[in-house]
Amino acid sequence: MKPVDFDLHQPTTVAEATALLAKYGDESKVLAGGQSLIPLLNFRLARPEHLIDLGRIASLTTVHRTADELSIGAMVTYDRAHQSTAVREAAPLLAEALPHIAHRAIRARGTVGGSVAHADPAAEMPAVTRALDAVLVVAGPQGRREIDASEFFLANLVTVLRDDELLVEIRLKPAPARTGAAFDEVARRRGDFALVGAGAQITLAADGTVEQARICITGVERTPHRATEAESLLVGSRPDVRTIEAAAARAQAGVEPTGDLHATADYRRDVAGALVERVVTEALDRAAQTMSPSLQEKSA
Ligand SMILES: Cc1cc2nc3c(=O)[nH]c(=O)nc-3n(C[C@H](O)[C@H](O)[C@H](O)COP(=O)(O)OP(=O)(O)OC[C@H]3O[C@@H](n4cnc5c(N)ncnc54)[C@H](O)[C@@H]3O)c2cc1C
């Protein structure tokens, strides 16, 4: 099928884009990479009269790193983020998650901001922003506001974004030294949305104990899940196999999936536990590899 007729607007600044959103309200829709929106238009599940393409707003395409902050523009594509040294160094969990998103062609066009704004609970980006305590910067006719990722996602495909607001930037605190990260997922076919995914970013203290643990799980609830109980069990410990298994068991007990035609609730819960065990083990190994050999022995 083809979309219903619409007027295409191509603003070159955020102010122009928000003015268009304010003018056309719920008759308009923002277009980012189009990897979710274009199929919705083609199937006529979305019928906006005005499409506001963000593709010409250069200020939304930058990645900027300072000592205290990593800032990623909403229109940065998955590929571009993955090629960025700043992202790899400051947000290793994000760098690990990016290659799991869809297929190469989709990663070339899809944007980090589009994924967060779309808020699919099976998607990688929303879960990663939740685990990394990202701040989501939003622009509207009244100016900008900052929203913690923990408050951004309300339900499947529903966020706190208002009709006349744009997500413009994702801000993260850079990962400290001695940090490792891993992401893994289970999908029916390579490139499909995963049934369940999990990511972990772990920072070790100089003595080899866990200083900080961040764990997220996709595909188990209506919003991206953060496994805080598992995180607290790891923090302060000198993690061995038993501690990791206990953390995974806590993560598994902490999710409340519902079954659907793709997988039962029990299957999703079991996979979540197995994936958390795997990614925590891998993230810890990678964090330990950043330390001197004597400290690596201590943390083993
Ligand atoms: C076959 C296939 C497989 C896929 N597999 C995966 C997968 O495994 N993991 C995954 O995460 N995704 C997957 N996707 C979705 C893909 O990642 C999309 O790119 C992503 O969901 C949306 O990003 P986009 O930039 O394409 O946004 P668009 O499709 O342009 O927009 C999506 C929605 O967000 C809104 N929006 C976009 N940007 C903004 C903004 N800055 N401010 C406010 N609202 C905005 C739009 O109005 C629209 O409602 C898949 C898609 C396909 C077609």
Short mmCIF file of C-alpha atoms and ligand atoms in Angstrom, two decimals:
data_model
loop_
_atom_site.label_atom_id
_atom_site.label_comp_id
_atom_site.label_asym_id
_atom_site.label_seq_id
_atom_site.Cartn_x
_atom_site.Cartn_y
_atom_site.Cartn_z
CA MET A 1 0.00 0.00 0.00
CA LYS A 2 0.96 3.65 -0.28
CA PRO A 3 0.58 6.36 2.39
CA VAL A 4 -2.34 8.79 2.25
CA ASP A 5 -1.33 12.21 0.88
CA PHE A 6 0.63 14.45 3.23
CA ASP A 7 2.54 17.72 3.09
CA LEU A 8 6.27 17.31 3.69
CA HIS A 9 8.07 19.96 5.76
CA GLN A 10 11.84 20.06 6.00
CA PRO A 11 12.86 22.50 8.75
CA THR A 12 16.56 23.30 9.24
CA THR A 13 16.38 24.28 12.93
CA VAL A 14 14.77 22.82 16.04
CA ALA A 15 12.82 26.07 16.52
CA GLU A 16 11.28 25.75 13.03
CA ALA A 17 10.40 22.11 13.69
CA THR A 18 8.69 22.82 17.03
CA ALA A 19 6.82 25.77 15.47
CA LEU A 20 5.49 23.39 12.80
CA LEU A 21 4.50 20.85 15.48
CA ALA A 22 2.71 23.58 17.44
CA LYS A 23 0.92 24.73 14.28
CA TYR A 24 -0.27 21.35 13.04
CA GLY A 25 -0.64 19.49 16.38
CA ASP A 26 -1.96 15.94 16.10
CA GLU A 27 -2.35 16.29 12.31
CA SER A 28 1.46 16.10 12.11
CA LYS A 29 4.13 13.49 12.69
CA VAL A 30 7.88 13.77 13.02
CA LEU A 31 10.00 11.74 10.57
CA ALA A 32 13.46 10.61 11.72
CA GLY A 33 15.05 7.54 10.07
CA GLY A 34 11.62 6.35 8.93
CA GLN A 35 12.36 2.70 9.76
CA SER A 36 9.23 2.39 11.92
CA LEU A 37 7.18 5.32 10.67
CA ILE A 38 7.36 4.64 6.91
CA PRO A 39 5.93 1.09 7.27
CA LEU A 40 3.18 2.55 9.50
CA LEU A 41 2.40 5.14 6.79
CA ASN A 42 2.47 2.54 4.04
CA PHE A 43 0.01 0.33 5.93
CA ARG A 44 -2.03 3.47 6.67
CA LEU A 45 -1.83 2.76 10.39
CA ALA A 46 -0.62 6.37 10.69
CA ARG A 47 -2.28 9.06 8.55
CA PRO A 48 -0.63 12.40 9.33
CA GLU A 49 -1.53 15.33 7.08
CA HIS A 50 1.87 16.91 7.74
CA LEU A 51 5.18 15.09 7.94
CA ILE A 52 8.01 17.02 9.61
CA ASP A 53 11.32 15.60 8.43
CA LEU A 54 14.18 16.20 10.90
CA GLY A 55 16.81 15.14 8.35
CA ARG A 56 18.01 18.68 7.59
CA ILE A 57 18.58 19.81 11.18
CA ALA A 58 22.36 19.57 11.43
CA SER A 59 22.42 20.31 15.19
CA LEU A 60 20.67 16.98 15.86
CA THR A 61 23.41 14.90 14.23
CA THR A 62 26.36 15.54 16.54
CA VAL A 63 28.07 13.39 19.17
CA HIS A 64 29.88 15.49 21.75
CA ARG A 65 32.01 14.33 24.68
CA THR A 66 33.33 16.34 27.61
CA ALA A 67 34.89 15.06 30.85
CA ASP A 68 31.44 15.00 32.53
CA GLU A 69 29.04 14.25 29.72
CA LEU A 70 28.39 12.36 26.51
CA SER A 71 25.77 14.07 24.35
CA ILE A 72 24.21 12.25 21.39
CA GLY A 73 21.94 14.16 19.00
CA ALA A 74 18.55 12.55 18.38
CA MET A 75 19.24 12.17 14.63
CA VAL A 76 22.53 10.28 15.05
CA THR A 77 22.06 6.97 13.23
CA TYR A 78 22.78 3.63 14.90
CA ASP A 79 25.73 3.14 12.53
CA ARG A 80 27.20 6.54 13.25
CA ALA A 81 26.88 5.97 17.02
CA HIS A 82 28.56 2.59 16.64
CA GLN A 83 31.50 4.12 14.77
CA SER A 84 31.99 6.78 17.43
CA THR A 85 35.02 6.38 19.71
CA ALA A 86 33.35 8.71 22.22
CA VAL A 87 30.34 6.36 22.46
CA ARG A 88 32.54 3.27 22.81
CA GLU A 89 34.62 4.86 25.58
CA ALA A 90 31.91 6.71 27.49
CA ALA A 91 28.96 4.36 27.02
CA PRO A 92 30.26 0.81 26.43
CA LEU A 93 26.82 -0.73 27.06
CA LEU A 94 25.33 1.37 24.27
CA ALA A 95 28.18 0.39 21.94
CA GLU A 96 27.57 -3.32 22.73
CA ALA A 97 23.82 -3.03 22.14
CA LEU A 98 23.90 -1.20 18.79
CA PRO A 99 24.95 -4.13 16.53
CA HIS A 100 22.00 -6.16 17.87
CA ILE A 101 19.50 -3.73 16.36
CA ALA A 102 17.73 -5.05 13.24
CA HIS A 103 19.70 -5.38 9.96
CA ARG A 104 22.53 -3.35 8.53
CA ALA A 105 20.28 -1.33 6.19
CA ILE A 106 18.01 -0.37 9.10
CA ARG A 107 21.02 0.60 11.24
CA ALA A 108 22.21 2.90 8.45
CA ARG A 109 18.98 4.96 8.59
CA GLY A 110 17.40 4.36 12.00
CA THR A 111 18.25 6.94 14.66
CA VAL A 112 18.92 6.67 18.38
CA GLY A 113 16.37 9.42 19.05
CA GLY A 114 13.75 7.78 16.81
CA SER A 115 14.08 4.54 18.74
CA VAL A 116 13.80 6.23 22.15
CA ALA A 117 10.81 8.35 21.02
CA HIS A 118 9.13 5.29 19.48
CA ALA A 119 9.49 3.47 22.85
CA ASP A 120 9.15 -0.13 21.77
CA PRO A 121 9.80 -2.22 24.93
CA ALA A 122 11.56 -4.84 22.78
CA ALA A 123 14.02 -2.24 21.43
CA GLU A 124 17.58 -1.92 22.64
CA MET A 125 17.95 1.88 22.86
CA PRO A 126 15.16 2.58 25.39
CA ALA A 127 16.49 -0.16 27.71
CA VAL A 128 20.05 1.14 27.47
CA THR A 129 19.01 4.74 28.23
CA ARG A 130 17.15 3.40 31.28
CA ALA A 131 20.15 1.40 32.54
CA LEU A 132 22.58 4.29 32.00
CA ASP A 133 20.35 6.86 33.75
CA ALA A 134 20.27 8.96 30.59
CA VAL A 135 18.77 12.42 30.57
CA LEU A 136 16.50 12.98 27.58
CA VAL A 137 16.41 16.57 26.36
CA VAL A 138 13.14 17.57 24.78
CA ALA A 139 12.30 20.81 22.88
CA GLY A 140 8.86 22.35 22.55
CA PRO A 141 7.29 25.74 21.85
CA GLN A 142 8.01 26.78 25.47
CA GLY A 143 11.68 25.84 25.29
CA ARG A 144 13.62 22.80 26.49
CA ARG A 145 13.08 20.41 29.38
CA GLU A 146 15.15 17.49 30.67
CA ILE A 147 13.52 14.17 31.52
CA ASP A 148 15.18 11.25 33.30
CA ALA A 149 14.93 8.07 31.25
CA SER A 150 13.35 6.41 34.32
CA GLU A 151 10.34 8.75 33.88
CA PHE A 152 10.18 8.91 30.08
CA PHE A 153 8.58 5.56 29.14
CA LEU A 154 4.93 5.10 30.13
CA ALA A 155 3.76 2.02 28.18
CA ASN A 156 4.25 0.16 24.91
CA LEU A 157 4.96 2.96 22.33
CA VAL A 158 3.86 5.63 24.83
CA THR A 159 6.15 8.25 26.40
CA VAL A 160 5.75 11.54 28.26
CA LEU A 161 6.56 13.46 25.02
CA ARG A 162 3.80 15.93 24.17
CA ASP A 163 2.41 16.27 20.63
CA ASP A 164 4.31 19.53 20.11
CA GLU A 165 7.64 18.26 21.51
CA LEU A 166 10.74 16.81 19.92
CA LEU A 167 13.40 14.64 21.50
CA VAL A 168 16.62 16.49 20.63
CA GLU A 169 19.43 14.97 22.66
CA ILE A 170 20.42 12.05 24.85
CA ARG A 171 22.84 12.89 27.67
CA LEU A 172 24.86 10.33 29.60
CA LYS A 173 27.46 10.39 32.34
CA PRO A 174 30.65 8.80 30.93
CA ALA A 175 31.49 5.37 32.33
CA PRO A 176 34.27 5.44 34.94
CA ALA A 177 37.59 3.59 34.51
CA ARG A 178 37.53 -0.22 35.09
CA THR A 179 34.17 -0.61 33.33
CA GLY A 180 33.09 -3.49 31.11
CA ALA A 181 29.83 -4.10 29.26
CA ALA A 182 28.00 -6.80 27.33
CA PHE A 183 24.66 -7.20 25.55
CA ASP A 184 22.96 -10.33 24.26
CA GLU A 185 19.54 -11.40 23.09
CA VAL A 186 17.40 -14.22 21.76
CA ALA A 187 15.44 -13.71 18.53
CA ARG A 188 13.65 -16.16 16.27
CA ARG A 189 15.58 -14.90 13.24
CA ARG A 190 18.73 -12.80 13.04
CA GLY A 191 17.76 -9.14 12.65
CA ASP A 192 14.25 -9.55 14.05
CA PHE A 193 13.20 -7.72 17.19
CA ALA A 194 14.46 -9.96 20.01
CA LEU A 195 12.03 -11.96 22.15
CA VAL A 196 14.18 -11.01 25.15
CA GLY A 197 17.45 -9.09 25.45
CA ALA A 198 19.71 -8.16 28.35
CA GLY A 199 22.62 -5.81 28.87
CA ALA A 200 25.04 -5.16 31.71
CA GLN A 201 27.60 -2.46 32.37
CA ILE A 202 29.78 -3.09 35.42
CA THR A 203 32.44 -0.94 37.06
CA LEU A 204 34.99 -2.45 39.44
CA ALA A 205 36.61 -0.60 42.34
CA ALA A 206 40.41 -0.60 42.56
CA ASP A 207 40.25 -3.57 45.00
CA GLY A 208 38.23 -5.66 42.51
CA THR A 209 34.81 -5.35 44.19
CA VAL A 210 31.82 -4.15 42.17
CA GLU A 211 31.44 -0.39 42.45
CA GLN A 212 28.52 0.06 40.05
CA ALA A 213 26.22 -2.36 38.20
CA ARG A 214 23.68 -1.43 35.54
CA ILE A 215 21.46 -4.15 34.11
CA CYS A 216 18.57 -3.85 31.64
CA ILE A 217 16.19 -6.35 30.08
CA THR A 218 14.11 -5.87 26.90
CA GLY A 219 10.92 -7.59 25.79
CA VAL A 220 9.57 -8.56 29.20
CA GLU A 221 7.28 -5.69 30.16
CA ARG A 222 5.42 -2.73 28.64
CA THR A 223 8.39 -0.45 29.34
CA PRO A 224 12.12 -1.23 29.35
CA HIS A 225 13.04 -3.09 32.54
CA ARG A 226 15.94 -2.28 34.83
CA ALA A 227 17.02 -5.12 37.13
CA THR A 228 17.72 -3.04 40.24
CA GLU A 229 17.51 -5.98 42.68
CA ALA A 230 20.21 -7.82 40.76
CA GLU A 231 22.31 -4.64 40.61
CA SER A 232 22.17 -4.17 44.40
CA LEU A 233 23.20 -7.76 45.02
CA LEU A 234 26.32 -7.27 42.90
CA VAL A 235 27.40 -3.87 44.25
CA GLY A 236 30.01 -4.22 47.00
CA SER A 237 30.58 -7.92 46.27
CA ARG A 238 33.69 -9.61 44.95
CA PRO A 239 31.69 -11.48 42.36
CA ASP A 240 32.10 -15.23 41.97
CA VAL A 241 29.97 -17.70 40.04
CA ARG A 242 27.51 -18.04 42.94
CA THR A 243 26.97 -14.29 43.29
CA ILE A 244 26.40 -13.97 39.55
CA GLU A 245 23.89 -16.86 39.62
CA ALA A 246 22.10 -15.25 42.58
CA ALA A 247 21.96 -11.90 40.74
CA ALA A 248 20.54 -13.60 37.63
CA ALA A 249 17.93 -15.41 39.77
CA ARG A 250 16.89 -12.06 41.27
CA ALA A 251 16.64 -10.50 37.82
CA GLN A 252 14.53 -13.44 36.64
CA ALA A 253 12.21 -13.18 39.65
CA GLY A 254 11.91 -9.41 39.17
CA VAL A 255 10.38 -9.45 35.66
CA GLU A 256 6.66 -9.79 34.97
CA PRO A 257 6.37 -10.80 31.31
CA THR A 258 3.13 -11.62 29.56
CA GLY A 259 2.93 -14.38 26.99
CA ASP A 260 2.01 -13.74 23.35
CA LEU A 261 2.02 -15.67 20.07
CA HIS A 262 5.84 -15.45 19.94
CA ALA A 263 6.69 -16.82 23.41
CA THR A 264 5.08 -17.74 26.72
CA ALA A 265 5.60 -15.65 29.84
CA ASP A 266 7.57 -18.49 31.48
CA TYR A 267 9.89 -18.80 28.49
CA ARG A 268 10.60 -15.05 28.51
CA ARG A 269 11.30 -15.13 32.26
CA ASP A 270 13.71 -18.09 31.93
CA VAL A 271 15.53 -16.49 29.00
CA ALA A 272 15.82 -13.21 30.91
CA GLY A 273 17.58 -15.01 33.80
CA ALA A 274 19.94 -16.92 31.48
CA LEU A 275 20.83 -13.78 29.52
CA VAL A 276 21.49 -11.71 32.66
CA GLU A 277 23.87 -14.41 33.92
CA ARG A 278 25.68 -14.38 30.57
CA VAL A 279 26.00 -10.60 30.16
CA VAL A 280 27.02 -9.99 33.79
CA THR A 281 29.77 -12.64 33.50
CA GLU A 282 31.01 -11.09 30.26
CA ALA A 283 30.84 -7.50 31.52
CA LEU A 284 32.79 -8.48 34.66
CA ASP A 285 35.47 -10.20 32.56
CA ARG A 286 35.81 -7.12 30.39
CA ALA A 287 36.00 -4.81 33.40
CA ALA A 288 38.69 -7.05 34.94
CA GLN A 289 40.69 -6.93 31.68
CA THR A 290 41.06 -3.16 32.10
CA MET A 291 42.93 -3.68 35.39
CA SER A 292 46.55 -4.58 36.11
CA PRO A 293 47.28 -8.35 36.20
CA SER A 294 47.56 -8.45 40.02
CA LEU A 295 44.19 -6.76 40.44
CA GLN A 296 42.67 -9.05 37.81
CA GLU A 297 43.65 -11.98 40.06
CA LYS A 298 41.98 -10.31 43.05
CA SER A 299 38.73 -9.83 41.19
CA ALA A 300 38.73 -13.40 39.80
C1 LIG B 1 12.50 -5.31 9.89
C2 LIG B 1 12.77 -4.38 11.05
C3 LIG B 1 13.44 -4.86 12.15
C4 LIG B 1 13.68 -4.02 13.24
N1 LIG B 1 14.36 -4.54 14.31
C5 LIG B 1 14.64 -3.73 15.34
C6 LIG B 1 15.38 -4.21 16.46
O1 LIG B 1 15.82 -5.36 16.52
N2 LIG B 1 15.61 -3.35 17.48
C7 LIG B 1 15.16 -2.04 17.45
O2 LIG B 1 15.39 -1.30 18.41
N3 LIG B 1 14.47 -1.58 16.40
C8 LIG B 1 14.21 -2.37 15.36
N4 LIG B 1 13.51 -1.85 14.30
C9 LIG B 1 13.01 -0.45 14.37
C10 LIG B 1 14.10 0.53 13.98
O3 LIG B 1 15.12 0.47 14.94
C11 LIG B 1 13.60 1.98 13.92
O4 LIG B 1 14.63 2.65 13.30
C12 LIG B 1 13.31 2.70 15.20
O5 LIG B 1 12.29 2.09 15.92
C13 LIG B 1 12.80 4.12 14.94
O6 LIG B 1 13.84 4.94 14.55
P1 LIG B 1 13.71 5.86 13.27
O7 LIG B 1 14.82 6.84 13.36
O8 LIG B 1 13.63 5.04 12.06
O9 LIG B 1 12.33 6.65 13.58
P2 LIG B 1 11.04 6.86 12.68
O10 LIG B 1 10.58 5.57 12.10
O11 LIG B 1 11.25 7.98 11.73
O12 LIG B 1 10.03 7.36 13.81
C14 LIG B 1 9.51 6.45 14.76
C15 LIG B 1 8.50 7.20 15.66
O13 LIG B 1 9.19 8.09 16.54
C16 LIG B 1 8.80 9.46 16.30
N5 LIG B 1 10.05 10.23 16.36
C17 LIG B 1 11.19 9.96 15.69
N6 LIG B 1 12.17 10.81 16.06
C18 LIG B 1 11.62 11.64 16.97
C19 LIG B 1 12.14 12.73 17.73
N7 LIG B 1 13.43 13.12 17.63
N8 LIG B 1 11.30 13.37 18.59
C20 LIG B 1 10.02 12.98 18.71
N9 LIG B 1 9.47 11.94 18.03
C21 LIG B 1 10.27 11.28 17.16
C22 LIG B 1 8.14 9.46 14.92
O14 LIG B 1 7.20 10.49 14.81
C23 LIG B 1 7.51 8.07 14.90
O15 LIG B 1 6.31 8.09 15.60
C24 LIG B 1 13.24 -2.66 13.21
C25 LIG B 1 12.57 -2.17 12.09
C26 LIG B 1 12.33 -3.01 11.01
C27 LIG B 1 11.62 -2.45 9.81
#
